[in-house]
Amino acid sequence: MNQNYQATSVGDIEARGRVTLHNELALTGSEISINELPPGASVPFVHCHKRNEEVYLVVKGKGRFHVDGDEFEVGEGSVVRVDPAGGRCITADQQSSLRYICIQTEAKSLVQFTESDGVILETKPSWLQ
Ligand code: ZN
């Protein structure tokens, strides 16, 4: 039987700083990174992309986001989508680390999702028997 999944553990994000999942999970439609900036640390450059949009999901801490000269605070629960052309940078606050997940996908590539793509199967996991 083919294995239709890959599973991994990213372990201690605080210690690793940044983990990318494209290779680890053999992702075919996205790149996902899990990132931890210590207090006062910043991504050391502004960058944009050629084809990919990015979604930043802040899961812990506080920081600031920069896109094309706009700067705003982000914290747990903040979600920011940036078009490929947007020049972006992110930093942790001086007193707080910042943990975020960045999902990178080709802009305008999504043609169906959730109910239009999901198919409910008859099989059940052990906990739904
Ligand atoms: Zn990027």
XYZ file of C-alpha atoms and ligand atoms in Angstrom:
130
model
C 0.000 0.000 0.000
C 1.287 3.447 -0.866
C 1.905 5.756 2.013
C -0.093 8.888 1.334
C 1.576 11.026 3.967
C 4.779 12.206 5.579
C 4.971 13.096 9.245
C 7.766 14.731 11.179
C 8.460 16.555 14.405
C 10.109 19.930 14.254
C 11.205 19.622 17.876
C 12.343 22.678 19.792
C 11.662 25.665 17.528
C 13.150 28.067 20.054
C 16.472 26.217 19.828
C 16.370 25.626 16.062
C 15.262 29.156 15.144
C 13.939 28.241 11.709
C 12.658 25.022 10.214
C 11.541 24.632 6.595
C 9.243 21.766 5.738
C 9.412 21.580 1.929
C 12.047 18.855 1.851
C 11.195 17.232 5.166
C 7.579 16.607 4.127
C 8.038 16.446 0.332
C 5.601 19.348 -0.089
C 4.443 19.812 -3.675
C 2.290 22.947 -3.528
C 3.762 25.095 -0.811
C 6.736 25.882 1.371
C 6.085 26.195 5.080
C 8.563 27.513 7.590
C 8.306 27.714 11.353
C 10.362 30.561 12.746
C 11.395 31.907 16.138
C 13.052 35.298 16.479
C 14.569 35.977 19.914
C 13.797 39.315 21.616
C 15.151 42.188 19.532
C 16.042 39.999 16.539
C 14.920 40.774 12.991
C 15.036 39.088 9.652
C 18.134 40.944 8.386
C 16.716 42.049 5.013
C 13.586 43.127 3.164
C 12.570 40.666 0.449
C 9.905 40.045 -2.141
C 9.095 37.039 -4.280
C 8.904 36.338 -8.003
C 5.725 34.193 -7.978
C 4.780 33.277 -4.439
C 2.508 34.984 -1.965
C 3.197 34.445 1.716
C 0.945 34.166 4.736
C 2.525 34.885 8.115
C 0.706 33.445 11.134
C 1.990 34.684 14.473
C 1.520 31.987 17.095
C 3.458 33.465 20.020
C 5.043 36.711 21.153
C 5.050 40.244 19.801
C 6.767 42.057 17.013
C 6.462 44.411 14.073
C 5.843 43.845 10.392
C 7.031 45.961 7.478
C 5.486 45.850 3.995
C 6.374 48.443 1.360
C 7.069 51.094 4.001
C 3.963 50.364 6.120
C 4.854 49.153 9.586
C 2.485 47.681 12.145
C 2.451 45.608 15.299
C 1.802 41.884 15.199
C 1.208 39.401 18.002
C -0.347 36.050 18.783
C -3.219 35.572 16.362
C -2.029 38.078 13.761
C -2.216 36.828 10.183
C -0.646 38.771 7.301
C -0.846 37.882 3.590
C 1.730 39.536 1.330
C 1.565 39.656 -2.473
C 4.706 38.455 -4.266
C 5.824 42.034 -5.028
C 5.461 43.270 -1.438
C 8.774 44.123 0.191
C 8.510 42.550 3.617
C 10.413 42.213 6.878
C 9.524 41.061 10.385
C 11.104 41.679 13.781
C 10.542 40.585 17.354
C 9.916 43.208 20.034
C 12.836 44.077 22.284
C 11.135 42.348 25.238
C 9.464 39.446 23.457
C 10.411 36.638 21.151
C 8.235 36.125 18.094
C 7.175 32.728 16.784
C 5.475 32.586 13.411
C 4.628 30.193 10.623
C 5.133 31.343 7.042
C 3.211 29.582 4.262
C 4.427 30.269 0.753
C 2.271 29.321 -2.233
C 2.147 30.374 -5.857
C -0.094 33.436 -6.139
C -3.428 32.813 -7.891
C -2.792 29.047 -8.061
C -5.663 27.951 -5.809
C -8.631 26.741 -7.875
C -10.631 24.872 -5.228
C -10.538 24.384 -1.487
C -12.368 23.013 1.565
C -15.858 21.831 0.505
C -15.132 22.106 -3.224
C -11.992 19.954 -2.915
C -12.593 17.737 0.149
C -14.282 14.356 -0.251
C -15.789 12.608 2.808
C -14.844 8.898 2.893
C -16.645 5.942 4.455
C -13.578 4.783 6.427
C -13.274 5.851 10.068
C -10.379 6.260 12.517
C -10.427 4.123 15.682
C -11.917 6.951 17.725
C -15.005 7.258 15.512
C -15.927 3.537 15.400
Zn 9.666 35.010 1.587
